[in-house]
Every structure is written in structure tokens, then in C-alpha cells.
Rosetta silent file (secondary structure, phi, psi, omega in degrees, C-alpha in Angstrom):
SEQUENCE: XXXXXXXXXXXXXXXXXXXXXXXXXXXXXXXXXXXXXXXXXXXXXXXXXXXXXXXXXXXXXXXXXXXXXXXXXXXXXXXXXXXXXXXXXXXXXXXXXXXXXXXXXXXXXXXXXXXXXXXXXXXXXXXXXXXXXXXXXXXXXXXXXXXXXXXXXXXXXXXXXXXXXXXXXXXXXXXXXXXXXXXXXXXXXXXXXXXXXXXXXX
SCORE:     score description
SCORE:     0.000 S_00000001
   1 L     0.000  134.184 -161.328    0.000    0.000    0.000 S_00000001
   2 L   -83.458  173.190  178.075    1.331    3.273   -1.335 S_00000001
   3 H   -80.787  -55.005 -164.868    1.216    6.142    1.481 S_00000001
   4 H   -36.351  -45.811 -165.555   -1.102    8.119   -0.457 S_00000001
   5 H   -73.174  -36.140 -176.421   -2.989    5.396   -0.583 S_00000001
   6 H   -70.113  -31.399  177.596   -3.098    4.208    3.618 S_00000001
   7 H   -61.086  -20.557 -160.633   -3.629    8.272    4.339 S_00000001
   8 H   -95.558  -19.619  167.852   -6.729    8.175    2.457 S_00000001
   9 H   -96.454  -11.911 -178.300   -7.980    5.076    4.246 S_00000001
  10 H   -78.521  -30.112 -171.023   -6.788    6.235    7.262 S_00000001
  11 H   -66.350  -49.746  163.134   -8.502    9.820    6.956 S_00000001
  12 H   -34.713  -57.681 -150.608  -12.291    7.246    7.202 S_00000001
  13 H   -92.270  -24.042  164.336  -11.067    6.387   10.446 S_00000001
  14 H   -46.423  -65.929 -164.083  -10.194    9.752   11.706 S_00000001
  15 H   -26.084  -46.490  169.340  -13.234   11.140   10.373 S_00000001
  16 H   -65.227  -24.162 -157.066  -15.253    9.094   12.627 S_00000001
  17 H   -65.394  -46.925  158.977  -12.719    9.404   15.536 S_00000001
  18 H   -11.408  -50.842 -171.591  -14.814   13.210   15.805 S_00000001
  19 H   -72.829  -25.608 -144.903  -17.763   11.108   17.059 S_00000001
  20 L  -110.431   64.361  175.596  -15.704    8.835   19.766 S_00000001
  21 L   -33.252  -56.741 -152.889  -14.912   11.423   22.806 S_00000001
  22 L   -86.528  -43.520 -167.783  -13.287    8.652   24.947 S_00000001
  23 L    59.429   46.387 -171.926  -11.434    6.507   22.023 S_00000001
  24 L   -63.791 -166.205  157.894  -12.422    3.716   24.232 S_00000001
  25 L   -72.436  -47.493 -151.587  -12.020   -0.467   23.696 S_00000001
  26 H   -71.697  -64.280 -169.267  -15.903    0.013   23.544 S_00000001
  27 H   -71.040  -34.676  176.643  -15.746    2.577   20.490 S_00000001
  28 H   -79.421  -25.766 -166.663  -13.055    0.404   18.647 S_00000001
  29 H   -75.141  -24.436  160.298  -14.658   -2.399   18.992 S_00000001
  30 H   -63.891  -48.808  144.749  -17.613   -0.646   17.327 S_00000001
  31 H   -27.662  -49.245  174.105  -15.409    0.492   14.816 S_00000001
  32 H   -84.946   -5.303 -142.979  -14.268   -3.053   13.752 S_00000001
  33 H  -125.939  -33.606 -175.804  -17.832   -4.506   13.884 S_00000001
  34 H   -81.318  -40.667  160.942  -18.396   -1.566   11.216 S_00000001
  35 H   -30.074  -73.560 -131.237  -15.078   -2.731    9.152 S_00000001
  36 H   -80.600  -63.295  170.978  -16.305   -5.937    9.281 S_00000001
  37 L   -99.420   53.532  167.260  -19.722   -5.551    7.714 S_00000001
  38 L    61.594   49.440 -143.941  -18.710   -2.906    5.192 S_00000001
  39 L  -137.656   83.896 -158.306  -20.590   -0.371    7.285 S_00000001
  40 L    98.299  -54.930 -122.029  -19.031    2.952    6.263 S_00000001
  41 L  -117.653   13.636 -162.335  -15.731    1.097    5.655 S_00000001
  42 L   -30.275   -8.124 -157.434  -16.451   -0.219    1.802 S_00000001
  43 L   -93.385   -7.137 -161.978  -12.994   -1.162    0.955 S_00000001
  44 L    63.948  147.102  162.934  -13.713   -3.999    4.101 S_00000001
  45 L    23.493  -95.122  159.813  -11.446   -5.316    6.820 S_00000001
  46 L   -33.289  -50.673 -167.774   -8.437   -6.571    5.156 S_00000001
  47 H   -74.252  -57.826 -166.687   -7.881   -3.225    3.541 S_00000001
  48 H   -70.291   -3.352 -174.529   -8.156   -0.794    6.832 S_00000001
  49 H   -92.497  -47.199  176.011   -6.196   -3.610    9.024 S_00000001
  50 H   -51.476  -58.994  177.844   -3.184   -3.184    6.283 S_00000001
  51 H   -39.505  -70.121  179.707   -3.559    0.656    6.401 S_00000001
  52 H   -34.324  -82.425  166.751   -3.467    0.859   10.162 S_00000001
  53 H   -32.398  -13.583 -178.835   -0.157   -1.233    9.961 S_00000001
  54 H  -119.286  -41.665  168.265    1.289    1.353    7.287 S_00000001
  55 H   -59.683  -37.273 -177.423    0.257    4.243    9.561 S_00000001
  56 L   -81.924  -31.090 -178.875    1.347    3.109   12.782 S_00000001
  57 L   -88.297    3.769  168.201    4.749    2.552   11.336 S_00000001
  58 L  -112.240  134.133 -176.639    4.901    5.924    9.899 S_00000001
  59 L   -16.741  -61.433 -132.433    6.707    9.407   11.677 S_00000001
  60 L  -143.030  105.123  178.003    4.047   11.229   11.329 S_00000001
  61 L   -82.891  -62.089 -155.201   -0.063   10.469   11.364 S_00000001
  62 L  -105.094   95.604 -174.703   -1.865   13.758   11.425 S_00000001
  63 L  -106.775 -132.752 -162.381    0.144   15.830    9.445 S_00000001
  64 L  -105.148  -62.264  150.399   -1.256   18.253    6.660 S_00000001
  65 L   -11.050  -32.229  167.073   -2.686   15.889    4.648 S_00000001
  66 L   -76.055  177.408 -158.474   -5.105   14.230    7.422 S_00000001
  67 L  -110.580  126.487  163.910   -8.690   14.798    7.956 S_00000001
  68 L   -53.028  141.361 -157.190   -8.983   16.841   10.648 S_00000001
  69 L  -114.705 -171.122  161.257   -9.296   15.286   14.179 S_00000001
  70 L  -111.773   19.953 -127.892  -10.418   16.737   17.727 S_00000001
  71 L  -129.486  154.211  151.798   -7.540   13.532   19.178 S_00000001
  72 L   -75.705  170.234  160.102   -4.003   14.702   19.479 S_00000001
  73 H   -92.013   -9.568  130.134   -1.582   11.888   17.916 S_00000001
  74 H   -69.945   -1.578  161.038   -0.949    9.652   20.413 S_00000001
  75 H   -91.265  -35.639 -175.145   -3.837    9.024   21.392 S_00000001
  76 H   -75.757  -40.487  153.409   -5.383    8.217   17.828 S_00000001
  77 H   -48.088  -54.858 -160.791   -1.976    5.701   17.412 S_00000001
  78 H   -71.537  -32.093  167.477   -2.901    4.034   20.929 S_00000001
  79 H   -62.790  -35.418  176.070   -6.709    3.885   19.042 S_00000001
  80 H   -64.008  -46.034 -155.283   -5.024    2.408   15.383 S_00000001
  81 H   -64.331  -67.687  145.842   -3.680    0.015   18.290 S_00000001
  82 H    18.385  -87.174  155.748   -6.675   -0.637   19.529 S_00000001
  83 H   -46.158  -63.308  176.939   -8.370   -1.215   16.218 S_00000001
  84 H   -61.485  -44.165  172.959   -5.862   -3.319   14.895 S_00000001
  85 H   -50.159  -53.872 -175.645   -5.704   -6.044   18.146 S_00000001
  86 H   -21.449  -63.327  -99.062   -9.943   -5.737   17.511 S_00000001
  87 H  -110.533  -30.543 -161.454   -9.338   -6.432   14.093 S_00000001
  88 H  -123.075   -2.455 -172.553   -6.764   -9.447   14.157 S_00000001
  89 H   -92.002  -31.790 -157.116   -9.231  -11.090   17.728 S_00000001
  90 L   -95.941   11.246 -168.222  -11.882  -11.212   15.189 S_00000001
  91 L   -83.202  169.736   -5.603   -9.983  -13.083   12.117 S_00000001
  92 L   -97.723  132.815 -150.996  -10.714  -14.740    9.819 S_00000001
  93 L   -68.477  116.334  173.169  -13.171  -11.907    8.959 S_00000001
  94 L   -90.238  169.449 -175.563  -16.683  -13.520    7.474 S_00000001
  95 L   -53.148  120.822  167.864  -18.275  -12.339    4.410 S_00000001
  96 L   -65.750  170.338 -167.579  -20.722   -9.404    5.035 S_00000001
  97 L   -89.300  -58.998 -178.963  -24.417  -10.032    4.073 S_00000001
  98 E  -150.173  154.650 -169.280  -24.115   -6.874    1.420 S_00000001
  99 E  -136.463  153.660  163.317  -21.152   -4.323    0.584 S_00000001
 100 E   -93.386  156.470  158.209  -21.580   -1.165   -1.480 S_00000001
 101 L  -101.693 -171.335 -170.596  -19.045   -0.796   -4.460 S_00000001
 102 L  -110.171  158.323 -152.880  -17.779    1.679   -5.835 S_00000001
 103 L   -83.197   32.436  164.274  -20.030    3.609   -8.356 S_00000001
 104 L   -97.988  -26.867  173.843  -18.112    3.081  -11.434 S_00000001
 105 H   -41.171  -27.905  176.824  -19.443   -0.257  -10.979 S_00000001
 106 H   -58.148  -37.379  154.338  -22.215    1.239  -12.501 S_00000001
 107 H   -46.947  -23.261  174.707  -20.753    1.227  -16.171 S_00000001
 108 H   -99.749   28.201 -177.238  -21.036   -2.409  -16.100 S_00000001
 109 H  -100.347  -12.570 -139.937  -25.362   -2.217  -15.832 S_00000001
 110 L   -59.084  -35.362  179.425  -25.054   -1.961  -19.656 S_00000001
 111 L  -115.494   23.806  176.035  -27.422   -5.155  -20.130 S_00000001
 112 L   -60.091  176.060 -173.485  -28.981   -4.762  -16.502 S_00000001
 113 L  -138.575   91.291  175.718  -32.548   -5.629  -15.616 S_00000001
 114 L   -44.869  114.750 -168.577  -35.195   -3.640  -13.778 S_00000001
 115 L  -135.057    7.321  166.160  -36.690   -6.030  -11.574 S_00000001
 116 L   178.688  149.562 -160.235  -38.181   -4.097   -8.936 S_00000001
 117 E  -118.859  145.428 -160.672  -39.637   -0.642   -7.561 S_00000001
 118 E  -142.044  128.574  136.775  -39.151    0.534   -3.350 S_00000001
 119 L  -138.644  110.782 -175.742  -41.020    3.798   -2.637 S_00000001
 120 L  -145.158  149.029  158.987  -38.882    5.159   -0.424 S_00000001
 121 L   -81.275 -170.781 -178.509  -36.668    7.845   -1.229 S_00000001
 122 H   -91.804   -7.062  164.112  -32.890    7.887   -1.352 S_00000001
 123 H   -70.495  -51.200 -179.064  -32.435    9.294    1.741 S_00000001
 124 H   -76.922  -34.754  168.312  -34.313    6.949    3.600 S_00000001
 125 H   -39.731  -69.767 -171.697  -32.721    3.822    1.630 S_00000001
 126 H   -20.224  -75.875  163.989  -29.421    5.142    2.151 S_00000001
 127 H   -19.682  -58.606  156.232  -30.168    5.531    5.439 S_00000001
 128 H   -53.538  -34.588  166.637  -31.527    2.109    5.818 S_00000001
 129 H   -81.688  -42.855 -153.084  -28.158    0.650    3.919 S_00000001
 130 L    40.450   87.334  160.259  -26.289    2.714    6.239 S_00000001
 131 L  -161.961 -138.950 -179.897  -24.404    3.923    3.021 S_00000001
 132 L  -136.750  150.628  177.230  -24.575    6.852    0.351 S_00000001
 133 L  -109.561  164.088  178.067  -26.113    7.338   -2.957 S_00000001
 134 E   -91.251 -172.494  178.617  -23.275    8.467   -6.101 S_00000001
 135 E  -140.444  136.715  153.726  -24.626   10.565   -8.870 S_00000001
 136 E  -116.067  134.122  175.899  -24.296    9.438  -12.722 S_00000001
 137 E   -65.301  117.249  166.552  -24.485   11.442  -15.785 S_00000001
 138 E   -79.129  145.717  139.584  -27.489   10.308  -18.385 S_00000001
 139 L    40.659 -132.469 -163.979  -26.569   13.439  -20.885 S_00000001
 140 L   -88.925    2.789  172.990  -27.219   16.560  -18.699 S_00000001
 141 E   -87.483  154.707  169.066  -28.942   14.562  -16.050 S_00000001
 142 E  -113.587  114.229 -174.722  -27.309   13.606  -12.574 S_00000001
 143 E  -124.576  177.506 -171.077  -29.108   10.815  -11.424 S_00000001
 144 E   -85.934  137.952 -162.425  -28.468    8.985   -8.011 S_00000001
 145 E  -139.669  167.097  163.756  -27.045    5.582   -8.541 S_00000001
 146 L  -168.106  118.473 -172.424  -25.898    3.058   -5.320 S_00000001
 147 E  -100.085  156.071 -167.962  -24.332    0.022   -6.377 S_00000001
 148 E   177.756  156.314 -179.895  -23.760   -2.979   -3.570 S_00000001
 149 E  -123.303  128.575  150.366  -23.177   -6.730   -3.739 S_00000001
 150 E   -67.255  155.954  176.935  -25.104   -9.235   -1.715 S_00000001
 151 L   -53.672  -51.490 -177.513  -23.727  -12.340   -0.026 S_00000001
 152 L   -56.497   14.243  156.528  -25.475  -14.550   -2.721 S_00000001
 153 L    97.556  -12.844 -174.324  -22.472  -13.479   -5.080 S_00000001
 154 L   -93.964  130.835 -158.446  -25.155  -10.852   -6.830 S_00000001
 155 E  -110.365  156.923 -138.624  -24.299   -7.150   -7.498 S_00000001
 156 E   179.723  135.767 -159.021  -27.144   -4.952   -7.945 S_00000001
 157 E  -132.403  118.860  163.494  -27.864   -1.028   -8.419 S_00000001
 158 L  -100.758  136.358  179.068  -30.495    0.894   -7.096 S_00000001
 159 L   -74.351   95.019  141.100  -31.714    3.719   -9.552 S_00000001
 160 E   -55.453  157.572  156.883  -32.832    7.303   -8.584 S_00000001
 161 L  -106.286  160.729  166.400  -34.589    9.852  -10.123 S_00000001
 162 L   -34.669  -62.590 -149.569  -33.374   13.489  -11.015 S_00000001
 163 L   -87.634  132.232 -159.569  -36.200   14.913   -9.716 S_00000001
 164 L   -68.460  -23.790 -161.168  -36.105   15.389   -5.561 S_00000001
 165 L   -76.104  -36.003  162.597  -40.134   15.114   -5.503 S_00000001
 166 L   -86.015  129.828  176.409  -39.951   11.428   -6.310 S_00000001
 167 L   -69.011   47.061 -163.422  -39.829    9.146   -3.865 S_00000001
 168 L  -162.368  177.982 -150.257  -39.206    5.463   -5.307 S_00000001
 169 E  -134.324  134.184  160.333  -36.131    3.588   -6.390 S_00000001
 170 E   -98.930 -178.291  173.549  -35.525    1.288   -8.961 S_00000001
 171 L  -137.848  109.210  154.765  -33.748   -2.032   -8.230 S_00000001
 172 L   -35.348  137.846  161.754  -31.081   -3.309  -10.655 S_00000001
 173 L  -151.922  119.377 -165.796  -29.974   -6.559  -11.197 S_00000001
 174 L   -83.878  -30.468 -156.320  -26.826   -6.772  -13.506 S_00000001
 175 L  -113.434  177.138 -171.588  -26.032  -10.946  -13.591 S_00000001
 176 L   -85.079 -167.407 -145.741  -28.510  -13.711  -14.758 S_00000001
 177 L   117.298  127.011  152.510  -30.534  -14.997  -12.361 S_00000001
 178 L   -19.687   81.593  159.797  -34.201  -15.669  -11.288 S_00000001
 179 H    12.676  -87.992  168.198  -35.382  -12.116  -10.432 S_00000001
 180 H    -9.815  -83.533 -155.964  -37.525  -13.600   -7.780 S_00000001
 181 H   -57.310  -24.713  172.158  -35.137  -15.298   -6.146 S_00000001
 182 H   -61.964  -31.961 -179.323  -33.038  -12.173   -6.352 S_00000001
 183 H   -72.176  -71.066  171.725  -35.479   -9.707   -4.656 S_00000001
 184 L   -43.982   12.848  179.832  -35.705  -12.519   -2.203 S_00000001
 185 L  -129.504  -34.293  165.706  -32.015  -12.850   -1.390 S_00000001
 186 H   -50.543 -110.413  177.567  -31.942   -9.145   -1.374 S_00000001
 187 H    20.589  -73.106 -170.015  -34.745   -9.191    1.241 S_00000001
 188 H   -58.844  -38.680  172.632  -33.035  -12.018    3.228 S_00000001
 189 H   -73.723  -65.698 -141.822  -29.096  -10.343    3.174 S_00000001
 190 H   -98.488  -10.460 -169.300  -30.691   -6.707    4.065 S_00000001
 191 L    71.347    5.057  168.283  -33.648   -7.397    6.427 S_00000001
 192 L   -79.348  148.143 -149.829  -35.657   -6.006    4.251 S_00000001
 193 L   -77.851  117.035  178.727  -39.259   -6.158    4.249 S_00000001
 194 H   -44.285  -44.789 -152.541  -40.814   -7.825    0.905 S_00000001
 195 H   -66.337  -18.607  163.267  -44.233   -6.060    1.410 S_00000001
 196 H   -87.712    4.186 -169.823  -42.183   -2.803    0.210 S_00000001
 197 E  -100.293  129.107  163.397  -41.145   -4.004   -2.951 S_00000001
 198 E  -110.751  147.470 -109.799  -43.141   -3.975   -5.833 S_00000001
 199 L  -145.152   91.237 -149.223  -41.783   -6.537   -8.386 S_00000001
 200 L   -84.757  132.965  165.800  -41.743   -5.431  -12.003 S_00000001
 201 L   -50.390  127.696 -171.183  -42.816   -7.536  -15.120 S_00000001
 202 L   -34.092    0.000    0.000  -40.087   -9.498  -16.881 S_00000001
């Protein structure tokens, strides 16, 4: 891992660090439980346990380059410490239930399949994902895109609209597969409730 590259995962965990007055055992351990199911943390686990290990071994954490912190820098190293014992108690790391990608992923929908409609907006999905939505250009439109893989191996895009007044979603499904079974494995990985889905004709 290039430096460039561990400050930029390391700047995620400051960022959060804002929220954690105490920098307890308590708060990393909440922190790796967040790692762990992609929860904030998209790149997963593996990646922020390496970083941490490329940070802690470097001069200098919160230099000009960092995401501002309210932690001095030893105490956010004795917190990377922290994290990283969490982080290595809890290997080997299982598979999250669903991960967001990253929203280039989206270029690869070219022969995707609308297979179902949520109306909810993207705020509350998001919300509900505990993620973010990206924005992709149609022509001069910016439309909200959120790309994510489920545990059943299936990656899937939900579709905004442009316009802020509508509320509803579409739901992607890029690889073959049953639909069906897809909304259902959705459902089953996310907790989400079927009875909110409406299910679109093939």
C-alpha cells in the first residue's frame, strides 16, 4: 500500500474518531464490527487492518494531509492500536451479508434488468443501507445511482430519479438470475421487508 494510498484510508477512520470522545475499547470495537460488515468502511477489513499497519509505522499520522481530528496523535496511534488487536481477535473476517461498491461499478449495468420498484426515497434507503447514494451522468442529467453486492455473489444497483419530488427507487440486477429469487435474497441479506417491494414484469 502506497502512502497516499493508507492516508486516504486512514482519513475514514479519523473522520469518525470526531464522534468517539473517549477513544475507548468500547468505540473500537464498534469500529471493527463496522469494518467488518462494510458499514461505512467499503474497501472492508483486510484493507483498513493493512492501512493501520502502514500508519502506525509511519513518523508522522496527522500531518497536513489528514482529515482533521479533535484527538491529538498519540492518542489516535494508541486507538489504530486498539483497532488493529480488535481487528486481528476477530480473524478470519466472514463475508458481510451486502457491501456497497464503488459507483463506477455502474458502467457495467449496460445489459442490466429492472426487476423491482421501493417507494422510499434515497435518503431513507441510504439511510436504511447505512451507506450513500453516487450521482451518474445520463446526458445533462445527474441521477443517483448506489451500487452494492449481496452475499449470494449478486451485485445490484439501485436507480434514482433526477427529480427530488420522487420518492421510489428502482432495483437493478446486472447478472442472470431468477429475479424472484433475487429480490428474495436481497430481502433475506438486508432485512428487508418484501411487502415494500413492488416486483416489475419481466
Amino acid at each position: 500500500m502506497t502512502d497516499e494510498a493508507w492516508r486516504g484510508t486512514l482519513n475514514q477512520i479519523l473522520y469518525l474518531t470526531n464522534y468517539y470522545p473517549e477513544l475507548s475499547d468500547e468505540d473500537a470495537a464498534e469500529i471493527v464490527g463496522r469494518m467488518i460488515e462494510y458499514d461505512f468502511f467499503r474497501s472492508g477489513p483486510a484493507a483498513y487492518r493493512e492501512a493501520i499497519g502502514e500508519a502506525l509505522g509511519a513518523s508522522v499520522l496527522l500531518g497536513e494531509d489528514a482529515v482533521e481530528t479533535r484527538h491529538d496523535e498519540s492518542r489516535v496511534r494508541e486507538f489504530l492500536g486498539k483497532i488493529a488487536n480488535a481487528l486481528d481477535a476477530r480473524r478470519p473476517w466472514p463475508s458481510p451479508r451486502y457491501r456497497m461498491l464503488d459507483v463506477k461499478q455502474w458502467e457495467t449495468f449496460g445489459q442490466a434488468r429492472a426487476i423491482a420498484k421501493i417507494d422510499w426515497s434515497t435518503v431513507r434507503l441510504a439511510d436504511y443501507l447505512r451507506s450513500l447514494f453516487d450521482t451518474v451522468k445520463t446526458g445533462d442529467v445527474a441521477l443517483p445511482v448506489l451500487v452494492f453486492q449481496i452475499g449470494s455473489g449478486q451485485t445490484l444497483a439501485f436507480l434514482g430519479s433526477a427529480d427530488p419530488k420522487v420518492h421510489s427507487v428502482t432495483l437493478y440486477q446486472r447478472d442472470p438470475g431468477d429475479p424472484a429469487q433475487t429480490i428474495a435474497d436481497f430481502c433475506e441479506q438486508t432485512g428487508f421487508d418484501p411487502a415494500e417491494i413492488t416486483k416489475l414484469a419481466a
